[in-house]
mmCIF file of C-alpha atoms in Angstrom:
data_model
loop_
_atom_site.group_PDB
_atom_site.id
_atom_site.type_symbol
_atom_site.label_atom_id
_atom_site.label_comp_id
_atom_site.label_asym_id
_atom_site.label_seq_id
_atom_site.Cartn_x
_atom_site.Cartn_y
_atom_site.Cartn_z
ATOM 1 C CA MET A 1 0.035 -0.200 -0.174
ATOM 2 C CA LYS A 2 2.816 2.417 0.785
ATOM 3 C CA GLU A 3 4.337 1.745 -2.550
ATOM 4 C CA ASN A 4 1.313 2.821 -4.375
ATOM 5 C CA TYR A 5 1.421 6.396 -2.474
ATOM 6 C CA GLN A 6 5.123 6.616 -3.309
ATOM 7 C CA THR A 7 4.426 5.705 -6.929
ATOM 8 C CA GLU A 8 1.317 8.197 -7.030
ATOM 9 C CA PHE A 9 3.603 10.973 -5.370
ATOM 10 C CA ARG A 10 6.293 10.384 -8.093
ATOM 11 C CA LEU A 11 3.817 10.766 -10.784
ATOM 12 C CA HIS A 12 2.314 13.956 -9.447
ATOM 13 C CA SER A 13 5.778 15.554 -8.650
ATOM 14 C CA ARG A 14 6.897 14.621 -12.443
ATOM 15 C CA VAL A 15 3.799 16.246 -13.760
ATOM 16 C CA PHE A 16 4.200 19.396 -11.728
ATOM 17 C CA ILE A 17 7.877 19.679 -12.522
ATOM 18 C CA ASP A 18 7.238 19.175 -16.296
ATOM 19 C CA TYR A 19 4.470 21.677 -16.152
ATOM 20 C CA GLY A 20 6.734 24.172 -14.176
ATOM 21 C CA VAL A 21 9.591 23.902 -16.646
ATOM 22 C CA THR A 22 7.163 24.268 -19.568
ATOM 23 C CA LEU A 23 5.769 27.481 -18.018
ATOM 24 C CA LEU A 24 9.319 28.894 -17.656
ATOM 25 C CA VAL A 25 10.464 28.130 -21.310
ATOM 26 C CA VAL A 26 7.308 29.585 -22.527
ATOM 27 C CA VAL A 27 7.645 32.889 -20.521
ATOM 28 C CA ILE A 28 11.508 32.920 -21.771
ATOM 29 C CA VAL A 29 10.385 32.555 -25.510
ATOM 30 C CA LEU A 30 7.594 34.891 -25.180
ATOM 31 C CA PHE A 31 9.694 37.525 -23.637
ATOM 32 C CA ALA A 32 12.460 37.098 -26.147
ATOM 33 C CA LEU A 33 9.759 37.498 -28.962
ATOM 34 C CA ASN A 34 8.557 40.527 -27.258
ATOM 35 C CA LYS A 35 5.133 39.138 -26.740
ATOM 36 C CA PHE A 36 5.005 38.873 -22.934
ATOM 37 C CA PRO A 37 3.184 42.319 -22.133
ATOM 38 C CA ILE A 38 3.453 41.670 -18.206
ATOM 39 C CA SER A 39 3.774 45.426 -17.355
ATOM 40 C CA GLU A 40 1.182 46.663 -19.738
ATOM 41 C CA ASN A 41 -1.330 44.109 -19.722
ATOM 42 C CA PRO A 42 -0.553 41.261 -17.027
ATOM 43 C CA LEU A 43 -4.037 39.318 -17.888
ATOM 44 C CA ILE A 44 -3.150 38.919 -21.442
ATOM 45 C CA ALA A 45 0.465 37.781 -20.612
ATOM 46 C CA LEU A 46 -0.770 35.185 -18.133
ATOM 47 C CA LYS A 47 -3.480 33.968 -20.819
ATOM 48 C CA ARG A 48 -0.727 33.626 -23.330
ATOM 49 C CA VAL A 49 1.395 31.824 -21.079
ATOM 50 C CA ILE A 50 -1.390 29.427 -20.073
ATOM 51 C CA ILE A 51 -2.612 28.887 -23.500
ATOM 52 C CA ILE A 52 0.723 28.060 -25.150
ATOM 53 C CA SER A 53 1.975 26.011 -21.888
ATOM 54 C CA PHE A 54 -0.912 23.294 -21.418
ATOM 55 C CA PRO A 55 -0.543 21.632 -24.843
ATOM 56 C CA ALA A 56 3.227 21.866 -24.755
ATOM 57 C CA SER A 57 3.576 20.468 -21.093
ATOM 58 C CA MET A 58 0.880 17.419 -21.932
ATOM 59 C CA GLY A 59 3.234 16.780 -25.125
ATOM 60 C CA GLY A 60 6.146 16.573 -22.488
ATOM 61 C CA ILE A 61 4.272 14.473 -19.976
ATOM 62 C CA VAL A 62 3.275 11.709 -22.713
ATOM 63 C CA VAL A 63 6.868 11.476 -23.799
ATOM 64 C CA ASP A 64 8.268 11.228 -20.364
ATOM 65 C CA SER A 65 5.655 8.428 -19.503
ATOM 66 C CA LEU A 66 6.786 6.528 -23.011
ATOM 67 C CA ASP A 67 10.282 6.874 -21.463
ATOM 68 C CA LYS A 68 9.401 4.842 -18.641
ATOM 69 C CA GLU A 69 8.449 1.687 -20.815
#
């Protein structure tokens, strides 16, 4: 039973780490392309980061899970 909780914890931590790295990369790329208006319009900047990061992180999580097999 304890092993199940450890496996679940590892899975969730890997998902959050993958999503965090993806968010960081998206922010850096948007900032480099001058498409991250955090000081002028923070809501638009946040929406852009979330819209771009979600599909990218899901792709990363799928690839990460395929690496286990």
